[in-house]
Coordinates of N, CA and C in Angstrom, one line a residue:
M1 N 25.5 13.9 7.9 CA 26.3 13.2 6.9 C 27.1 14.1 6.0
D2 N 28.3 13.8 5.7 CA 29.1 14.6 4.8 C 29.8 13.7 3.8
F3 N 30.4 14.3 2.8 CA 31.0 13.6 1.7 C 32.4 14.1 1.4
D4 N 33.3 13.2 1.0 CA 34.6 13.6 0.5 C 35.1 12.5 -0.5
R5 N 35.8 12.9 -1.5 CA 36.2 12.0 -2.6 C 37.4 11.2 -2.1
Q6 N 37.4 9.9 -2.3 CA 38.5 9.1 -1.9 C 39.7 9.3 -2.8
E7 N 40.9 9.4 -2.2 CA 42.1 9.5 -3.0 C 42.4 8.2 -3.7
G8 N 42.8 8.2 -4.9 CA 43.3 7.0 -5.6 C 42.2 6.0 -6.0
C9 N 40.9 6.4 -5.8 CA 39.8 5.5 -6.2 C 39.2 5.9 -7.5
Q10 N 38.4 5.1 -8.0 CA 37.7 5.4 -9.2 C 36.8 6.6 -9.0
P11 N 36.5 7.4 -10.1 CA 35.7 8.6 -9.9 C 34.4 8.4 -9.2
A12 N 33.8 7.1 -9.3 CA 32.5 6.9 -8.7 C 32.6 6.6 -7.2
A13 N 33.8 6.4 -6.6 CA 33.9 6.1 -5.2 C 34.0 7.4 -4.4
T14 N 33.1 7.5 -3.4 CA 33.0 8.6 -2.5 C 32.9 8.2 -1.1
R15 N 33.6 8.8 -0.2 CA 33.4 8.5 1.2 C 32.3 9.3 1.8
R16 N 31.4 8.6 2.5 CA 30.3 9.2 3.1 C 30.3 8.9 4.6
H17 N 30.1 10.0 5.4 CA 30.2 9.9 6.9 C 28.8 10.0 7.5
F18 N 28.5 9.1 8.4 CA 27.2 9.0 9.0 C 27.3 9.1 10.5
T19 N 26.5 9.8 11.2 CA 26.4 9.8 12.6 C 25.7 8.5 13.1
R20 N 25.7 8.3 14.4 CA 25.0 7.1 14.9 C 23.5 7.3 14.7
D21 N 22.8 6.2 14.5 CA 21.4 6.1 14.3 C 20.9 6.9 13.1
A22 N 21.7 6.9 12.0 CA 21.4 7.6 10.8 C 20.9 6.6 9.8
T23 N 20.0 7.1 8.9 CA 19.5 6.2 7.8 C 20.5 6.3 6.6
I24 N 21.0 5.1 6.2 CA 22.0 5.1 5.1 C 21.2 5.0 3.8
F25 N 20.2 4.1 3.7 CA 19.3 4.1 2.6 C 18.0 3.4 3.1
R26 N 16.9 3.7 2.4 CA 15.6 3.2 2.9 C 15.1 2.1 1.9
Q27 N 14.3 1.2 2.5 CA 13.6 0.2 1.7 C 12.7 0.9 0.7
G28 N 12.8 0.5 -0.5 CA 12.0 1.0 -1.6 C 12.7 2.1 -2.4
D29 N 13.8 2.7 -1.8 CA 14.6 3.6 -2.6 C 15.1 3.0 -3.9
V30 N 15.3 3.9 -4.9 CA 16.0 3.4 -6.1 C 17.4 3.2 -5.9
A31 N 18.0 2.0 -6.2 CA 19.4 1.7 -5.9 C 20.2 2.4 -7.0
R32 N 21.1 3.3 -6.6 CA 21.9 4.0 -7.6 C 23.4 3.7 -7.3
G33 N 23.7 2.8 -6.3 CA 25.1 2.5 -6.0 C 25.1 1.6 -4.8
W34 N 26.3 1.1 -4.5 CA 26.5 0.2 -3.3 C 27.6 0.8 -2.4
Y35 N 27.6 0.2 -1.2 CA 28.5 0.8 -0.1 C 29.4 -0.3 0.4
E36 N 30.7 0.1 0.7 CA 31.6 -0.7 1.5 C 31.8 -0.1 2.8
V37 N 31.7 -0.8 3.9 CA 31.9 -0.3 5.3 C 33.4 -0.1 5.5
V38 N 33.8 1.1 5.8 CA 35.2 1.5 6.2 C 35.4 1.5 7.7
E39 N 34.5 2.1 8.4 CA 34.5 2.2 9.8 C 33.1 2.1 10.4
G40 N 32.9 1.5 11.5 CA 31.6 1.4 12.2 C 30.8 0.1 11.9
I41 N 29.6 0.1 12.4 CA 28.7 -1.1 12.2 C 27.3 -0.6 11.8
A42 N 26.8 -1.3 10.8 CA 25.4 -0.9 10.3 C 24.5 -2.1 10.5
R43 N 23.2 -1.8 10.6 CA 22.1 -2.8 10.6 C 21.4 -2.8 9.3
V44 N 21.2 -3.9 8.7 CA 20.4 -4.0 7.5 C 19.1 -4.8 7.8
C45 N 18.0 -4.2 7.6 CA 16.7 -4.8 8.0 C 15.7 -4.6 6.9
Q46 N 14.7 -5.5 7.0 CA 13.6 -5.5 6.0 C 12.3 -5.5 6.8
F47 N 11.3 -4.7 6.3 CA 10.0 -4.6 7.0 C 9.0 -5.3 6.1
R48 N 8.2 -6.2 6.7 CA 7.3 -7.0 5.9 C 6.0 -6.2 5.8
C49 N 5.1 -6.7 5.0 CA 3.8 -5.9 4.8 C 3.0 -5.8 6.0
D50 N 3.1 -6.8 7.0 CA 2.4 -6.8 8.2 C 3.1 -5.9 9.3
G51 N 4.2 -5.3 9.0 CA 4.9 -4.4 9.9 C 6.0 -5.1 10.7
R52 N 6.1 -6.4 10.6 CA 7.2 -7.1 11.3 C 8.6 -6.8 10.6
R53 N 9.6 -6.8 11.5 CA 10.9 -6.5 11.0 C 11.8 -7.7 11.1
Q54 N 12.6 -7.9 10.1 CA 13.7 -8.9 10.1 C 15.0 -8.2 9.9
V55 N 15.9 -8.4 10.9 CA 17.3 -7.9 10.7 C 18.1 -8.9 9.9
L56 N 18.4 -8.5 8.7 CA 19.1 -9.4 7.8 C 20.6 -9.6 8.1
A57 N 21.2 -8.5 8.5 CA 22.7 -8.6 8.7 C 23.1 -7.4 9.5
F58 N 24.3 -7.6 10.1 CA 25.1 -6.5 10.7 C 26.4 -6.4 9.9
A59 N 26.6 -5.2 9.3 CA 27.7 -5.0 8.4 C 28.8 -4.4 9.2
V60 N 30.0 -5.0 9.1 CA 31.2 -4.5 9.8 C 32.2 -4.1 8.8
P61 N 33.4 -3.4 9.2 CA 34.4 -3.0 8.2 C 34.8 -4.1 7.2
G62 N 34.7 -3.8 5.9 CA 35.1 -4.7 4.9 C 33.8 -5.3 4.2
D63 N 32.7 -5.2 4.9 CA 31.4 -5.7 4.3 C 30.8 -4.8 3.3
V64 N 30.0 -5.3 2.5 CA 29.3 -4.6 1.4 C 27.8 -4.6 1.6
I65 N 27.1 -3.5 1.4 CA 25.7 -3.4 1.5 C 25.1 -2.7 0.3
G66 N 23.9 -2.9 0.0 CA 23.2 -2.1 -1.0 C 23.4 -2.6 -2.4
L67 N 23.8 -3.9 -2.6 CA 23.9 -4.4 -4.0 C 22.6 -4.9 -4.5
E68 N 21.7 -4.1 -4.9 CA 20.4 -4.5 -5.4 C 20.2 -3.9 -6.8
Y69 N 19.4 -4.5 -7.6 CA 18.9 -4.0 -8.8 C 17.6 -3.3 -8.6
G70 N 17.3 -2.2 -9.3 CA 16.0 -1.6 -9.1 C 15.8 -0.9 -7.8
N71 N 14.7 -1.2 -7.1 CA 14.4 -0.6 -5.8 C 15.0 -1.5 -4.7
R72 N 15.5 -0.8 -3.7 CA 16.1 -1.5 -2.6 C 15.1 -2.3 -1.8
D73 N 15.4 -3.6 -1.5 CA 14.5 -4.4 -0.8 C 14.7 -4.4 0.7
A74 N 15.6 -3.6 1.2 CA 15.9 -3.5 2.6 C 16.4 -2.1 2.9
C75 N 16.4 -1.7 4.2 CA 17.0 -0.5 4.6 C 18.3 -0.7 5.4
A76 N 19.1 0.3 5.5 CA 20.3 0.2 6.3 C 20.4 1.4 7.2
E77 N 20.8 1.2 8.5 CA 20.9 2.2 9.5 C 22.2 2.0 10.3
S78 N 22.8 3.2 10.7 CA 24.1 3.1 11.4 C 23.9 2.9 12.9
L79 N 24.6 1.9 13.4 CA 24.5 1.6 14.8 C 25.6 2.4 15.6
T80 N 26.6 2.9 14.9 CA 27.7 3.7 15.4 C 28.0 4.7 14.4
P81 N 28.8 5.7 14.8 CA 29.3 6.6 13.7 C 30.1 5.8 12.6
M82 N 29.8 6.2 11.4 CA 30.3 5.3 10.3 C 31.0 6.1 9.2
I83 N 31.9 5.4 8.5 CA 32.5 5.9 7.2 C 32.2 4.8 6.2
L84 N 31.6 5.2 5.1 CA 31.3 4.2 4.1 C 31.9 4.7 2.7
S85 N 32.3 3.8 1.9 CA 32.8 4.1 0.6 C 31.6 3.8 -0.4
Y86 N 31.2 4.8 -1.0 CA 30.0 4.7 -1.9 C 30.5 4.6 -3.4
H87 N 29.9 3.6 -4.0 CA 30.3 3.3 -5.4 C 29.0 3.4 -6.3
A88 N 28.9 4.4 -7.1 CA 27.8 4.6 -7.9 C 27.7 3.6 -9.1
F89 N 26.5 3.2 -9.4 CA 26.4 2.4 -10.6 C 26.5 3.3 -11.8
G90 N 27.4 3.0 -12.7 CA 27.7 3.9 -13.8 C 27.4 3.5 -15.2
G91 N 27.0 2.3 -15.4 CA 26.8 1.9 -16.8 C 26.3 0.5 -16.9
E92 N 26.4 -0.1 -18.1 CA 25.9 -1.4 -18.4 C 26.6 -2.5 -17.6
H93 N 27.9 -2.3 -17.3 CA 28.7 -3.3 -16.5 C 29.0 -2.7 -15.1
A94 N 28.1 -1.9 -14.6 CA 28.4 -1.3 -13.3 C 28.6 -2.3 -12.2
H95 N 28.0 -3.5 -12.3 CA 28.1 -4.4 -11.2 C 29.3 -5.4 -11.3
A96 N 30.0 -5.2 -12.5 CA 31.0 -6.2 -12.8 C 32.1 -6.2 -11.7
S97 N 32.5 -5.0 -11.2 CA 33.6 -5.0 -10.3 C 33.2 -5.0 -8.8
A98 N 31.9 -5.2 -8.6 CA 31.4 -5.3 -7.2 C 31.9 -6.6 -6.5
P99 N 32.1 -6.5 -5.2 CA 32.7 -7.7 -4.5 C 31.6 -8.7 -4.2
W100 N 31.2 -9.4 -5.2 CA 30.1 -10.4 -5.0 C 30.5 -11.5 -4.1
G101 N 31.8 -11.9 -4.1 CA 32.2 -13.0 -3.3 C 31.9 -12.8 -1.8
R102 N 32.1 -11.5 -1.3 CA 31.8 -11.2 0.1 C 30.3 -11.2 0.3
V103 N 29.5 -10.8 -0.6 CA 28.1 -10.8 -0.5 C 27.5 -12.2 -0.3
V104 N 28.0 -13.1 -1.2 CA 27.6 -14.5 -1.2 C 28.0 -15.1 0.2
R105 N 29.3 -14.9 0.6 CA 29.8 -15.4 1.9 C 28.9 -15.0 3.0
D106 N 28.6 -13.7 3.1 CA 27.7 -13.2 4.2 C 26.3 -13.8 4.2
T107 N 25.8 -14.0 3.0 CA 24.5 -14.6 2.9 C 24.5 -16.0 3.4
H108 N 25.5 -16.8 3.0 CA 25.7 -18.2 3.5 C 25.8 -18.2 5.0
Q109 N 26.5 -17.3 5.6 CA 26.7 -17.2 7.0 C 25.4 -17.0 7.7
C110 N 24.6 -16.0 7.2 CA 23.3 -15.7 7.8 C 22.4 -16.9 7.8
L111 N 22.4 -17.6 6.6 CA 21.5 -18.8 6.5 C 22.0 -19.9 7.4
A112 N 23.3 -20.0 7.6 CA 23.8 -21.1 8.5 C 23.3 -20.8 9.9
L113 N 23.4 -19.6 10.4 CA 22.9 -19.3 11.7 C 21.4 -19.5 11.9
M114 N 20.7 -19.1 10.9 CA 19.2 -19.2 11.0 C 18.8 -20.7 10.9
G115 N 19.6 -21.5 10.3 CA 19.3 -22.9 10.2 C 19.5 -23.7 11.4
L116 N 20.2 -23.1 12.4 CA 20.5 -23.9 13.7 C 19.2 -24.0 14.5
P117 N 18.9 -25.2 15.1 CA 17.6 -25.5 15.6 C 17.3 -24.9 17.0
T118 N 18.3 -24.5 17.8 CA 18.1 -24.0 19.1 C 18.6 -22.6 19.3
A119 N 18.1 -21.9 20.3 CA 18.6 -20.6 20.6 C 20.0 -20.6 21.1
T120 N 20.4 -21.6 21.9 CA 21.8 -21.7 22.3 C 22.7 -21.9 21.2
E121 N 22.4 -22.7 20.2 CA 23.2 -22.9 19.0 C 23.3 -21.6 18.2
R122 N 22.2 -20.9 18.0 CA 22.2 -19.7 17.3 C 23.0 -18.6 17.9
L123 N 22.9 -18.4 19.3 CA 23.6 -17.4 20.0 C 25.1 -17.7 20.0
A124 N 25.4 -19.0 20.2 CA 26.9 -19.4 20.2 C 27.5 -19.1 18.9
G125 N 26.8 -19.5 17.8 CA 27.3 -19.2 16.5 C 27.4 -17.7 16.2
F126 N 26.4 -16.9 16.6 CA 26.4 -15.5 16.4 C 27.6 -14.8 17.1
I127 N 27.8 -15.2 18.4 CA 29.0 -14.6 19.1 C 30.3 -15.0 18.5
L128 N 30.4 -16.2 18.1 CA 31.6 -16.7 17.4 C 31.8 -15.9 16.1
C129 N 30.7 -15.8 15.3 CA 30.8 -15.1 14.0 C 31.2 -13.7 14.2
M130 N 30.6 -12.9 15.1 CA 31.0 -11.5 15.3 C 32.4 -11.4 15.8
S131 N 32.9 -12.3 16.7 CA 34.2 -12.2 17.1 C 35.2 -12.3 16.0
K132 N 34.9 -13.3 15.0 CA 35.8 -13.4 13.9 C 35.7 -12.2 12.9
R133 N 34.5 -11.8 12.7 CA 34.3 -10.7 11.7 C 34.9 -9.3 12.2
L134 N 35.0 -9.2 13.5 CA 35.5 -8.0 14.1 C 37.0 -8.1 14.4
G135 N 37.7 -9.0 13.6 CA 39.1 -9.1 13.7 C 39.7 -10.2 14.6
N136 N 38.8 -11.2 14.8 CA 39.2 -12.4 15.6 C 39.6 -12.0 17.0
R137 N 38.9 -11.0 17.5 CA 39.2 -10.5 18.9 C 38.5 -11.3 19.9
A138 N 39.1 -11.6 21.1 CA 38.5 -12.3 22.2 C 37.5 -11.3 22.9
A139 N 37.8 -10.0 22.9 CA 37.0 -9.0 23.5 C 36.5 -8.0 22.5
F140 N 35.2 -7.7 22.5 CA 34.7 -6.8 21.4 C 33.4 -6.2 21.9
D141 N 33.0 -5.1 21.2 CA 31.7 -4.5 21.5 C 30.7 -4.8 20.5
L142 N 29.5 -5.1 20.9 CA 28.3 -5.3 20.0 C 27.4 -4.1 20.3
P143 N 27.4 -3.1 19.4 CA 26.6 -1.9 19.7 C 25.1 -2.1 19.6
M144 N 24.7 -3.2 18.9 CA 23.2 -3.4 18.6 C 22.5 -3.8 19.9
P145 N 21.2 -3.3 20.1 CA 20.5 -3.8 21.3 C 20.1 -5.2 21.1
R146 N 19.6 -5.8 22.2 CA 19.2 -7.2 22.2 C 18.1 -7.5 21.3
V147 N 17.2 -6.5 21.1 CA 16.1 -6.7 20.2 C 16.5 -6.9 18.7
D148 N 17.6 -6.2 18.4 CA 18.2 -6.4 17.0 C 18.7 -7.8 16.8
I149 N 19.4 -8.3 17.9 CA 20.0 -9.7 17.8 C 18.8 -10.6 17.7
A150 N 17.7 -10.4 18.4 CA 16.6 -11.3 18.4 C 15.9 -11.3 17.0
D151 N 15.8 -10.1 16.4 CA 15.2 -10.0 15.1 C 16.1 -10.6 14.0
H152 N 17.3 -10.6 14.3 CA 18.3 -11.2 13.3 C 18.2 -12.8 13.4
L153 N 18.1 -13.3 14.6 CA 18.2 -14.8 14.7 C 16.8 -15.4 14.8
G154 N 15.8 -14.7 14.7 CA 14.4 -15.3 14.8 C 14.1 -15.7 16.2
L155 N 14.5 -15.0 17.2 CA 14.2 -15.3 18.6 C 13.5 -14.1 19.2
T156 N 13.1 -14.3 20.5 CA 12.5 -13.2 21.2 C 13.7 -12.5 22.0
M157 N 13.4 -11.3 22.4 CA 14.5 -10.6 23.1 C 14.7 -11.2 24.5
H158 N 13.7 -11.8 25.1 CA 13.8 -12.5 26.4 C 14.7 -13.7 26.2
T159 N 14.5 -14.4 25.1 CA 15.3 -15.6 24.9 C 16.7 -15.3 24.6
V160 N 17.0 -14.2 23.9 CA 18.4 -13.8 23.7 C 19.0 -13.5 25.0
S161 N 18.4 -12.7 25.8 CA 19.0 -12.3 27.1 C 19.2 -13.5 28.0
R162 N 18.2 -14.4 28.1 CA 18.4 -15.6 28.9 C 19.5 -16.5 28.4
T163 N 19.6 -16.6 27.1 CA 20.6 -17.5 26.6 C 22.0 -17.0 26.7
L164 N 22.1 -15.7 26.5 CA 23.5 -15.0 26.7 C 23.9 -15.2 28.2
C165 N 23.0 -15.0 29.1 CA 23.3 -15.2 30.5 C 23.7 -16.7 30.8
D166 N 23.0 -17.6 30.1 CA 23.3 -19.0 30.3 C 24.7 -19.3 29.8
L167 N 25.1 -18.8 28.6 CA 26.4 -19.0 28.1 C 27.5 -18.4 29.0
A168 N 27.2 -17.3 29.6 CA 28.1 -16.7 30.6 C 28.2 -17.5 31.8
R169 N 27.1 -18.0 32.3 CA 27.1 -18.9 33.5 C 27.9 -20.1 33.3
R170 N 27.9 -20.6 32.1 CA 28.7 -21.8 31.8 C 30.1 -21.6 31.5
G171 N 30.5 -20.3 31.6 CA 31.9 -19.9 31.4 C 32.4 -19.9 30.0
L172 N 31.5 -19.8 29.0 CA 31.9 -19.8 27.6 C 32.1 -18.4 27.1
I173 N 31.4 -17.4 27.6 CA 31.6 -16.0 27.3 C 31.6 -15.2 28.6
R174 N 32.0 -14.0 28.6 CA 31.9 -13.1 29.7 C 31.2 -11.8 29.2
I175 N 30.2 -11.4 29.9 CA 29.5 -10.1 29.6 C 30.1 -9.1 30.5
V176 N 31.0 -8.3 30.0 CA 31.7 -7.3 30.9 C 30.8 -6.1 31.1
A177 N 30.1 -5.7 30.1 CA 29.1 -4.6 30.2 C 28.0 -5.0 29.2
H178 N 27.0 -4.2 29.1 CA 25.8 -4.5 28.3 C 26.2 -4.8 26.9
H179 N 27.1 -4.1 26.4 CA 27.5 -4.2 24.9 C 28.9 -4.8 24.8
H180 N 29.6 -5.1 25.8 CA 31.0 -5.6 25.7 C 31.1 -7.0 26.1
F181 N 31.6 -7.8 25.2 CA 31.7 -9.3 25.4 C 33.1 -9.8 25.3
Q182 N 33.4 -10.9 26.0 CA 34.6 -11.6 25.9 C 34.3 -13.1 25.6
V183 N 35.0 -13.6 24.6 CA 34.9 -15.0 24.2 C 35.9 -15.8 25.1
V184 N 35.4 -16.6 26.0 CA 36.3 -17.4 26.9 C 36.7 -18.7 26.3
A185 N 35.7 -19.4 25.6 CA 35.9 -20.7 25.1 C 35.4 -20.8 23.7
P186 N 36.2 -20.3 22.7 CA 35.8 -20.3 21.3 C 35.6 -21.7 20.8
D187 N 36.4 -22.7 21.2 CA 36.2 -24.1 20.8 C 34.9 -24.7 21.2
R188 N 34.5 -24.3 22.4 CA 33.2 -24.8 22.9 C 32.0 -24.2 22.2
L189 N 32.1 -22.9 21.8 CA 31.1 -22.2 21.1 C 31.0 -22.8 19.7
A190 N 32.1 -23.2 19.1 CA 32.1 -23.8 17.8 C 31.5 -25.2 17.9
E191 N 31.8 -25.9 19.0 CA 31.2 -27.3 19.1 C 29.7 -27.2 19.3
I192 N 29.2 -26.2 20.1 CA 27.8 -26.1 20.4 C 27.1 -25.7 19.1
S193 N 27.6 -24.8 18.3 CA 26.9 -24.3 17.1 C 27.1 -25.2 15.9
G194 N 28.2 -26.1 16.0 CA 28.5 -26.9 14.9 C 29.0 -26.2 13.7
I195 N 29.5 -25.0 13.9 CA 30.0 -24.1 12.8 C 31.6 -24.1 12.9
D196 N 32.2 -24.3 11.8 CA 33.7 -24.2 11.7 C 34.0 -22.7 11.8
P197 N 34.8 -22.2 12.7 CA 35.1 -20.8 12.8 C 35.8 -20.3 11.5
R198 N 36.5 -21.2 10.8 CA 37.1 -20.7 9.6 C 36.2 -20.3 8.5
E199 N 34.9 -20.7 8.6 CA 33.9 -20.3 7.7 C 33.7 -18.7 7.7
F200 N 34.1 -18.1 8.8 CA 33.9 -16.7 8.9 C 35.1 -15.9 8.6
D201 N 36.2 -16.6 8.2 CA 37.4 -15.9 7.8 C 37.2 -15.2 6.4
P202 N 37.7 -14.0 6.2 CA 37.6 -13.3 4.9 C 38.2 -14.1 3.8
P203 N 37.7 -14.1 2.6 CA 38.3 -14.8 1.5 C 39.7 -14.3 1.2
Q204 N 40.6 -15.3 1.0 CA 41.9 -14.9 0.6 C 42.1 -14.7 -0.9
P205 N 42.9 -13.8 -1.3 CA 43.1 -13.6 -2.8 C 43.7 -14.8 -3.4
Q206 N 43.2 -15.2 -4.5 CA 43.8 -16.3 -5.2 C 45.2 -16.1 -5.7
Q207 N 46.0 -17.1 -5.6 CA 47.4 -17.0 -6.1 C 47.4 -17.6 -7.5
L208 N 48.0 -16.8 -8.4 CA 48.1 -17.3 -9.8 C 49.4 -18.2 -9.9
V209 N 49.2 -19.4 -10.5 CA 50.3 -20.3 -10.6 C 50.8 -20.3 -12.0
A210 N 52.1 -20.1 -12.2 CA 52.6 -20.0 -13.6 C 52.6 -21.4 -14.2

């Protein structure tokens, strides 16, 4: 990992570079700042007292991680080489400029996926979600292993693999390689999951009306 100061940013903003499979921050660390993903994909997960792991989120460019008070309640790890913009907490109003809207949006999306009753619905929604978050691309790479997807959606790895194969057999997605996917029928994925794809669009800046 190395560091360089961002041009044109506030003094507290620093670019941090991480190699693949690096620890960005650990569960229990004192939170001294937050991160915005510039390049790459990260996994945010939480370990319970019995040792079980819950993958809370996959952070893609534009997402924010590490907005906690006090000690961090989760850890973050890089799934690919990454560039992150680090913003240190600097005072009484340190959180005022943090992008809370994106954090709330991502939390709602995660809860929406977890609330779906079947594995097929969760996987359909997850594939649709990642397609939108990675730039609305029909073809994209998911660098996380199947076990990460399982721990994120509350499923077993076997169920994830079987359900992905079933979606491919039905012609809704195409698995080109182990980590490379193509969305063939986004409307059908939306119908199966019951999720409006527009829910995953980034928030638009508000226009001021004179």
